[in-house]
PDB file of C-alpha atoms in Angstrom:
ATOM      1  CA  GLN A 145     -56.888   7.583 -32.843  1.00 96.00           C
ATOM      2  CA  ILE A 146     -53.533   5.855 -32.932  1.00 97.00           C
ATOM      3  CA  GLN A 147     -53.681   2.176 -32.013  1.00 98.00           C
ATOM      4  CA  LEU A 148     -51.270  -0.713 -31.940  1.00 98.00           C
ATOM      5  CA  VAL A 149     -53.063  -4.015 -31.371  1.00 98.00           C
ATOM      6  CA  GLN A 150     -50.986  -7.091 -30.732  1.00 98.00           C
ATOM      7  CA  SER A 151     -51.789 -10.747 -31.225  1.00 98.00           C
ATOM      8  CA  GLY A 152     -52.873 -12.946 -28.366  1.00 98.00           C
ATOM      9  CA  ALA A 153     -50.964 -14.934 -25.794  1.00 98.00           C
ATOM     10  CA  GLU A 154     -48.897 -17.885 -26.923  1.00 98.00           C
ATOM     11  CA  VAL A 155     -47.576 -21.014 -25.241  1.00 98.00           C
ATOM     12  CA  LYS A 156     -44.546 -22.599 -26.856  1.00 98.00           C
ATOM     13  CA  LYS A 157     -42.168 -25.440 -26.155  1.00 98.00           C
ATOM     14  CA  PRO A 158     -38.429 -24.863 -25.807  1.00 98.00           C
ATOM     15  CA  GLY A 159     -36.757 -24.751 -29.190  1.00 97.00           C
ATOM     16  CA  ALA A 160     -39.865 -23.566 -30.985  1.00 98.00           C
ATOM     17  CA  SER A 161     -40.491 -20.200 -32.641  1.00 98.00           C
ATOM     18  CA  VAL A 162     -43.104 -17.536 -32.021  1.00 98.00           C
ATOM     19  CA  LYS A 163     -44.302 -14.756 -34.272  1.00 98.00           C
ATOM     20  CA  VAL A 164     -46.049 -11.827 -32.630  1.00 98.00           C
ATOM     21  CA  SER A 165     -48.000  -9.327 -34.696  1.00 98.00           C
ATOM     22  CA  CYS A 166     -48.670  -5.643 -34.084  1.00 98.00           C
ATOM     23  CA  ARG A 167     -51.476  -4.223 -36.199  1.00 98.00           C
ATOM     24  CA  THR A 168     -51.468  -0.446 -36.393  1.00 98.00           C
ATOM     25  CA  SER A 169     -54.006   2.206 -37.286  1.00 98.00           C
ATOM     26  CA  GLY A 170     -54.530   5.933 -36.998  1.00 97.00           C
ATOM     27  CA  PHE A 171     -51.218   7.011 -38.499  1.00 97.00           C
ATOM     28  CA  THR A 172     -49.222   6.642 -41.710  1.00 97.00           C
ATOM     29  CA  PHE A 173     -47.488   3.330 -41.065  1.00 97.00           C
ATOM     30  CA  THR A 174     -44.854   3.831 -43.755  1.00 97.00           C
ATOM     31  CA  SER A 175     -43.639   7.066 -42.159  1.00 96.00           C
ATOM     32  CA  TYR A 176     -42.525   5.403 -38.962  1.00 96.00           C
ATOM     33  CA  GLY A 177     -40.652   2.530 -37.430  1.00 96.00           C
ATOM     34  CA  ILE A 178     -41.596  -0.047 -34.838  1.00 97.00           C
ATOM     35  CA  SER A 179     -39.556  -1.076 -31.823  1.00 97.00           C
ATOM     36  CA  TRP A 180     -40.022  -4.236 -29.795  1.00 98.00           C
ATOM     37  CA  VAL A 181     -39.524  -4.461 -26.044  1.00 98.00           C
ATOM     38  CA  ARG A 182     -39.382  -7.530 -23.812  1.00 98.00           C
ATOM     39  CA  GLN A 183     -40.415  -7.657 -20.176  1.00 98.00           C
ATOM     40  CA  ALA A 184     -39.843 -10.872 -18.253  1.00 98.00           C
ATOM     41  CA  PRO A 185     -42.107 -11.533 -15.267  1.00 97.00           C
ATOM     42  CA  GLY A 186     -41.305  -9.106 -12.461  1.00 96.00           C
ATOM     43  CA  GLN A 187     -38.419  -7.646 -14.434  1.00 97.00           C
ATOM     44  CA  GLY A 188     -37.637  -4.418 -16.251  1.00 98.00           C
ATOM     45  CA  LEU A 189     -38.022  -3.300 -19.821  1.00 98.00           C
ATOM     46  CA  GLU A 190     -35.529  -4.539 -22.403  1.00 98.00           C
ATOM     47  CA  TRP A 191     -35.300  -3.080 -25.885  1.00 97.00           C
ATOM     48  CA  MET A 192     -34.964  -5.853 -28.469  1.00 98.00           C
ATOM     49  CA  GLY A 193     -34.691  -3.996 -31.714  1.00 97.00           C
ATOM     50  CA  TRP A 194     -36.279  -1.744 -34.308  1.00 97.00           C
ATOM     51  CA  ILE A 195     -37.454  -1.873 -37.877  1.00 97.00           C
ATOM     52  CA  SER A 196     -37.982   1.117 -40.097  1.00 96.00           C
ATOM     53  CA  VAL A 197     -41.168   0.733 -42.099  1.00 96.00           C
ATOM     54  CA  TYR A 198     -39.949   3.778 -44.038  1.00 93.00           C
ATOM     55  CA  ASN A 199     -36.787   2.218 -45.481  1.00 93.00           C
ATOM     56  CA  GLY A 200     -36.625  -1.355 -44.179  1.00 94.00           C
ATOM     57  CA  ASP A 201     -33.593  -0.845 -41.923  1.00 96.00           C
ATOM     58  CA  THR A 202     -33.362  -3.025 -38.852  1.00 97.00           C
ATOM     59  CA  LYS A 203     -31.333  -2.857 -35.652  1.00 96.00           C
ATOM     60  CA  TYR A 204     -31.228  -5.725 -33.164  1.00 97.00           C
ATOM     61  CA  THR A 205     -29.525  -5.947 -29.814  1.00 96.00           C
ATOM     62  CA  GLN A 206     -26.623  -8.337 -29.591  1.00 95.00           C
ATOM     63  CA  GLU A 207     -28.610 -10.551 -27.232  1.00 93.00           C
ATOM     64  CA  PHE A 208     -31.210 -11.293 -29.902  1.00 94.00           C
ATOM     65  CA  GLU A 209     -29.095 -11.012 -33.052  1.00 91.00           C
ATOM     66  CA  GLY A 210     -29.432 -14.211 -35.065  1.00 93.00           C
ATOM     67  CA  ARG A 211     -32.531 -15.317 -33.181  1.00 97.00           C
ATOM     68  CA  VAL A 212     -34.993 -12.529 -33.968  1.00 98.00           C
ATOM     69  CA  THR A 213     -36.435 -11.206 -37.202  1.00 98.00           C
ATOM     70  CA  MET A 214     -38.577  -8.105 -37.428  1.00 98.00           C
ATOM     71  CA  THR A 215     -40.692  -7.540 -40.511  1.00 98.00           C
ATOM     72  CA  THR A 216     -43.574  -5.411 -41.682  1.00 98.00           C
ATOM     73  CA  ASP A 217     -46.512  -5.750 -44.047  1.00 98.00           C
ATOM     74  CA  THR A 218     -47.423  -2.342 -45.393  1.00 97.00           C
ATOM     75  CA  SER A 219     -50.603  -3.669 -47.021  1.00 97.00           C
ATOM     76  CA  THR A 220     -52.065  -4.333 -43.584  1.00 98.00           C
ATOM     77  CA  SER A 221     -50.020  -1.814 -41.534  1.00 98.00           C
ATOM     78  CA  THR A 222     -48.793  -4.666 -39.397  1.00 98.00           C
ATOM     79  CA  ALA A 223     -45.395  -5.333 -37.861  1.00 98.00           C
ATOM     80  CA  TYR A 224     -44.138  -8.748 -36.861  1.00 98.00           C
ATOM     81  CA  MET A 225     -41.507 -10.019 -34.468  1.00 98.00           C
ATOM     82  CA  GLU A 226     -40.368 -13.632 -34.813  1.00 98.00           C
ATOM     83  CA  LEU A 227     -38.203 -15.120 -32.078  1.00 98.00           C
ATOM     84  CA  ARG A 228     -36.649 -18.534 -32.682  1.00 98.00           C
ATOM     85  CA  SER A 229     -35.001 -21.182 -30.541  1.00 97.00           C
ATOM     86  CA  LEU A 230     -37.145 -20.241 -27.586  1.00 98.00           C
ATOM     87  CA  ARG A 231     -35.864 -20.916 -24.085  1.00 97.00           C
ATOM     88  CA  SER A 232     -37.691 -20.883 -20.792  1.00 97.00           C
ATOM     89  CA  ASP A 233     -36.123 -17.542 -19.957  1.00 96.00           C
ATOM     90  CA  ASP A 234     -37.803 -16.037 -23.009  1.00 97.00           C
ATOM     91  CA  THR A 235     -41.078 -16.226 -21.099  1.00 98.00           C
ATOM     92  CA  ALA A 236     -42.134 -12.597 -21.111  1.00 98.00           C
ATOM     93  CA  VAL A 237     -44.544  -9.972 -22.295  1.00 98.00           C
ATOM     94  CA  PHE A 238     -43.481  -8.534 -25.638  1.00 98.00           C
ATOM     95  CA  PHE A 239     -44.526  -5.002 -26.536  1.00 98.00           C
ATOM     96  CA  CYS A 240     -44.434  -3.163 -29.836  1.00 98.00           C
ATOM     97  CA  ALA A 241     -44.118   0.614 -29.814  1.00 98.00           C
ATOM     98  CA  ARG A 242     -44.215   3.291 -32.468  1.00 97.00           C
ATOM     99  CA  ALA A 243     -40.722   4.507 -33.257  1.00 94.00           C
ATOM    100  CA  PRO A 244     -38.987   6.982 -35.559  1.00 91.00           C
ATOM    101  CA  PRO A 245     -38.457   6.038 -39.219  1.00 93.00           C
ATOM    102  CA  THR A 246     -34.721   6.736 -39.205  1.00 91.00           C
ATOM    103  CA  VAL A 247     -32.607   8.116 -36.399  1.00 87.00           C
ATOM    104  CA  PRO A 248     -33.747   7.328 -32.847  1.00 87.00           C
ATOM    105  CA  THR A 249     -33.375  10.924 -31.683  1.00 86.00           C
ATOM    106  CA  LEU A 250     -36.568  12.005 -33.419  1.00 84.00           C
ATOM    107  CA  PHE A 251     -38.730  10.789 -30.564  1.00 89.00           C
ATOM    108  CA  ALA A 252     -39.115   8.043 -27.978  1.00 85.00           C
ATOM    109  CA  PHE A 253     -41.965   5.564 -27.818  1.00 91.00           C
ATOM    110  CA  ASP A 254     -45.172   7.539 -27.820  1.00 93.00           C
ATOM    111  CA  HIS A 255     -47.671   4.751 -28.481  1.00 97.00           C
ATOM    112  CA  TRP A 256     -47.485   1.121 -27.389  1.00 98.00           C
ATOM    113  CA  GLY A 257     -49.277  -2.105 -28.103  1.00 98.00           C
ATOM    114  CA  GLN A 258     -51.043  -3.812 -25.241  1.00 98.00           C
ATOM    115  CA  GLY A 259     -48.399  -6.522 -24.942  1.00 98.00           C
ATOM    116  CA  THR A 260     -48.339 -10.220 -25.804  1.00 98.00           C
ATOM    117  CA  LEU A 261     -47.502 -12.834 -23.198  1.00 98.00           C
ATOM    118  CA  VAL A 262     -45.312 -15.618 -24.547  1.00 98.00           C
ATOM    119  CA  THR A 263     -44.873 -18.565 -22.215  1.00 98.00           C
ATOM    120  CA  VAL A 264     -42.123 -21.057 -22.978  1.00 98.00           C
ATOM    121  CA  SER A 265     -42.610 -24.307 -21.147  1.00 97.00           C
ATOM    122  CA  SER A 266     -42.157 -27.994 -21.785  1.00 94.00           C
TER     123      SER A 266
ATOM    124  CA  ASP B 127     -23.606   0.289 -25.628  1.00 95.00           C
ATOM    125  CA  ILE B 128     -24.816   3.086 -23.390  1.00 97.00           C
ATOM    126  CA  GLN B 129     -25.674   1.925 -19.876  1.00 98.00           C
ATOM    127  CA  LEU B 130     -28.299   3.727 -17.827  1.00 98.00           C
ATOM    128  CA  THR B 131     -28.165   3.484 -14.059  1.00 98.00           C
ATOM    129  CA  GLN B 132     -31.215   4.563 -12.098  1.00 98.00           C
ATOM    130  CA  SER B 133     -31.137   5.377  -8.420  1.00 97.00           C
ATOM    131  CA  PRO B 134     -32.616   4.407  -6.179  1.00 97.00           C
ATOM    132  CA  SER B 135     -33.815   1.007  -7.410  1.00 97.00           C
ATOM    133  CA  ALA B 136     -36.663   1.169  -4.936  1.00 97.00           C
ATOM    134  CA  MET B 137     -37.991   3.643  -2.459  1.00 97.00           C
ATOM    135  CA  SER B 138     -40.914   4.213  -0.190  1.00 96.00           C
ATOM    136  CA  ALA B 139     -42.536   7.576   0.250  1.00 96.00           C
ATOM    137  CA  SER B 140     -45.702   9.143   1.562  1.00 95.00           C
ATOM    138  CA  VAL B 141     -48.476  11.017  -0.169  1.00 95.00           C
ATOM    139  CA  GLY B 142     -47.420  14.631  -0.428  1.00 96.00           C
ATOM    140  CA  ASP B 143     -43.682  13.912  -0.446  1.00 96.00           C
ATOM    141  CA  ARG B 144     -41.306  15.326  -3.022  1.00 97.00           C
ATOM    142  CA  VAL B 145     -39.481  12.532  -4.819  1.00 97.00           C
ATOM    143  CA  THR B 146     -36.482  12.604  -7.127  1.00 98.00           C
ATOM    144  CA  ILE B 147     -35.248   9.723  -9.248  1.00 98.00           C
ATOM    145  CA  THR B 148     -31.886   9.917 -10.979  1.00 98.00           C
ATOM    146  CA  CYS B 149     -30.777   8.335 -14.233  1.00 98.00           C
ATOM    147  CA  ARG B 150     -27.085   8.381 -15.141  1.00 98.00           C
ATOM    148  CA  ALA B 151     -25.790   7.497 -18.579  1.00 98.00           C
ATOM    149  CA  SER B 152     -22.413   5.871 -19.159  1.00 98.00           C
ATOM    150  CA  GLN B 153     -21.719   8.411 -21.892  1.00 98.00           C
ATOM    151  CA  GLY B 154     -23.256  11.641 -23.065  1.00 97.00           C
ATOM    152  CA  ILE B 155     -26.691  11.366 -24.637  1.00 97.00           C
ATOM    153  CA  SER B 156     -27.449  15.074 -25.041  1.00 97.00           C
ATOM    154  CA  LYS B 157     -31.139  15.534 -24.204  1.00 97.00           C
ATOM    155  CA  TYR B 158     -32.385  12.230 -25.627  1.00 97.00           C
ATOM    156  CA  LEU B 159     -33.841  10.704 -22.516  1.00 97.00           C
ATOM    157  CA  ALA B 160     -37.437   9.797 -21.807  1.00 97.00           C
ATOM    158  CA  TRP B 161     -39.208   8.760 -18.624  1.00 98.00           C
ATOM    159  CA  PHE B 162     -41.941   6.140 -18.427  1.00 98.00           C
ATOM    160  CA  GLN B 163     -44.333   5.109 -15.681  1.00 98.00           C
ATOM    161  CA  GLN B 164     -45.571   1.548 -15.467  1.00 98.00           C
ATOM    162  CA  LYS B 165     -48.164   0.120 -13.103  1.00 97.00           C
ATOM    163  CA  PRO B 166     -48.480  -3.655 -12.640  1.00 95.00           C
ATOM    164  CA  GLY B 167     -50.062  -5.384 -15.594  1.00 94.00           C
ATOM    165  CA  THR B 168     -50.216  -2.251 -17.726  1.00 97.00           C
ATOM    166  CA  VAL B 169     -48.411  -0.736 -20.668  1.00 98.00           C
ATOM    167  CA  PRO B 170     -45.621   1.760 -19.954  1.00 97.00           C
ATOM    168  CA  LYS B 171     -46.763   5.339 -20.266  1.00 97.00           C
ATOM    169  CA  ARG B 172     -44.451   8.070 -21.468  1.00 97.00           C
ATOM    170  CA  LEU B 173     -44.321  10.962 -19.015  1.00 97.00           C
ATOM    171  CA  ILE B 174     -41.451  13.057 -20.299  1.00 97.00           C
ATOM    172  CA  SER B 175     -39.525  13.187 -23.548  1.00 94.00           C
ATOM    173  CA  THR B 176     -36.249  14.884 -24.507  1.00 96.00           C
ATOM    174  CA  ALA B 177     -35.338  15.113 -20.818  1.00 97.00           C
ATOM    175  CA  SER B 178     -37.821  17.799 -19.822  1.00 97.00           C
ATOM    176  CA  SER B 179     -40.847  17.937 -22.137  1.00 96.00           C
ATOM    177  CA  LEU B 180     -43.956  16.929 -20.263  1.00 97.00           C
ATOM    178  CA  GLU B 181     -46.432  14.812 -22.196  1.00 95.00           C
ATOM    179  CA  ARG B 182     -49.828  16.315 -22.781  1.00 95.00           C
ATOM    180  CA  GLY B 183     -52.174  15.229 -20.031  1.00 96.00           C
ATOM    181  CA  VAL B 184     -49.444  14.370 -17.535  1.00 97.00           C
ATOM    182  CA  PRO B 185     -49.881  16.291 -14.282  1.00 97.00           C
ATOM    183  CA  SER B 186     -47.567  19.234 -13.768  1.00 97.00           C
ATOM    184  CA  ARG B 187     -46.265  17.727 -10.516  1.00 97.00           C
ATOM    185  CA  PHE B 188     -44.012  15.641 -12.771  1.00 98.00           C
ATOM    186  CA  SER B 189     -40.915  17.320 -14.156  1.00 98.00           C
ATOM    187  CA  GLY B 190     -37.688  16.243 -15.766  1.00 98.00           C
ATOM    188  CA  SER B 191     -34.304  17.865 -16.076  1.00 98.00           C
ATOM    189  CA  GLY B 192     -30.759  17.177 -17.126  1.00 98.00           C
ATOM    190  CA  SER B 193     -28.584  16.720 -20.151  1.00 97.00           C
ATOM    191  CA  GLY B 194     -25.457  14.870 -21.075  1.00 97.00           C
ATOM    192  CA  THR B 195     -25.060  12.092 -18.542  1.00 98.00           C
ATOM    193  CA  GLU B 196     -27.231  13.025 -15.556  1.00 98.00           C
ATOM    194  CA  PHE B 197     -30.990  13.311 -15.523  1.00 98.00           C
ATOM    195  CA  THR B 198     -33.684  13.559 -12.891  1.00 98.00           C
ATOM    196  CA  LEU B 199     -37.383  12.907 -12.674  1.00 98.00           C
ATOM    197  CA  THR B 200     -39.087  14.828  -9.890  1.00 98.00           C
ATOM    198  CA  ILE B 201     -42.579  14.404  -8.509  1.00 97.00           C
ATOM    199  CA  SER B 202     -43.292  17.510  -6.493  1.00 97.00           C
ATOM    200  CA  SER B 203     -46.116  16.164  -4.336  1.00 96.00           C
ATOM    201  CA  LEU B 204     -46.796  12.436  -4.518  1.00 96.00           C
ATOM    202  CA  GLN B 205     -50.347  11.349  -5.145  1.00 96.00           C
ATOM    203  CA  PRO B 206     -51.748   7.864  -4.525  1.00 94.00           C
ATOM    204  CA  GLU B 207     -51.870   7.133  -8.248  1.00 95.00           C
ATOM    205  CA  ASP B 208     -48.130   7.831  -8.620  1.00 96.00           C
ATOM    206  CA  PHE B 209     -47.048   4.644  -6.891  1.00 93.00           C
ATOM    207  CA  ALA B 210     -45.574   2.673  -9.762  1.00 97.00           C
ATOM    208  CA  THR B 211     -42.279   1.729 -11.388  1.00 98.00           C
ATOM    209  CA  TYR B 212     -40.429   4.393 -13.344  1.00 98.00           C
ATOM    210  CA  TYR B 213     -37.986   3.755 -16.179  1.00 98.00           C
ATOM    211  CA  CYS B 214     -35.657   6.004 -18.103  1.00 98.00           C
ATOM    212  CA  LEU B 215     -34.807   5.295 -21.740  1.00 98.00           C
ATOM    213  CA  GLN B 216     -32.001   6.720 -23.820  1.00 97.00           C
ATOM    214  CA  HIS B 217     -32.795   7.185 -27.491  1.00 95.00           C
ATOM    215  CA  ASN B 218     -29.626   9.011 -28.498  1.00 95.00           C
ATOM    216  CA  SER B 219     -28.214   6.040 -30.355  1.00 94.00           C
ATOM    217  CA  PHE B 220     -28.761   2.384 -31.102  1.00 94.00           C
ATOM    218  CA  PRO B 221     -29.010   0.125 -29.239  1.00 96.00           C
ATOM    219  CA  LEU B 222     -31.607   1.913 -27.180  1.00 96.00           C
ATOM    220  CA  THR B 223     -31.356   1.137 -23.488  1.00 97.00           C
ATOM    221  CA  PHE B 224     -33.628   1.361 -20.471  1.00 98.00           C
ATOM    222  CA  GLY B 225     -32.634   1.968 -16.908  1.00 98.00           C
ATOM    223  CA  GLN B 226     -33.310  -0.921 -14.539  1.00 98.00           C
ATOM    224  CA  GLY B 227     -36.331   0.801 -13.052  1.00 98.00           C
ATOM    225  CA  THR B 228     -37.233   2.506  -9.787  1.00 98.00           C
ATOM    226  CA  LYS B 229     -40.092   1.000  -7.827  1.00 98.00           C
ATOM    227  CA  LEU B 230     -41.904   3.660  -5.829  1.00 97.00           C
ATOM    228  CA  GLU B 231     -43.927   2.231  -2.978  1.00 95.00           C
ATOM    229  CA  ILE B 232     -46.189   3.677  -0.337  1.00 87.00           C
ATOM    230  CA  LYS B 233     -44.607   4.224   3.065  1.00 86.00           C
TER     231      LYS B 233
END
């Protein structure tokens, strides 16, 4: 079955970086993309960006542009999201979700990781 | 960027009620809207894709409609397990955007 398994919770200090992993199985990783979604405590869902495993394209929202890097490792079918210059308001659960390989109209998020809590605190 | 506005932001209803949640897009997105249900501490679950296609395994009391800029999610007869927060998502173009959510509570 299709699974996306994320790395465990992290605690970071302001100004530090965090790298969250999303290990996938049950589908052909290189035929898809991965999106990342942030959810602050008690808040809504916020799309951060997308990487195409298929062709390496990336799209980031303006809010995260310059501070986030999304990468993939096809040898392990794993996607990564690195967020730098962490602030206290980055404290959130970060989700990965399976996404289309090219245009977003192909489908919306059909499978999600379990989420990774990142706490930013001094 | 395309903005999605959900209404209401919160509502209370009773078991058995018919409930409708609206999602309005700031510009046309054709049929590329999905609805998600999220319960506290859990992963969002896709209920409906491309505005009206019900996910396999989702009860038929859920339905979606709309195209262009106005979309609705309807629950025909609320069940206790339906009390949750609902989000719409447009995937017509990057950047993808979510609505702010509708929290459905028990009256």
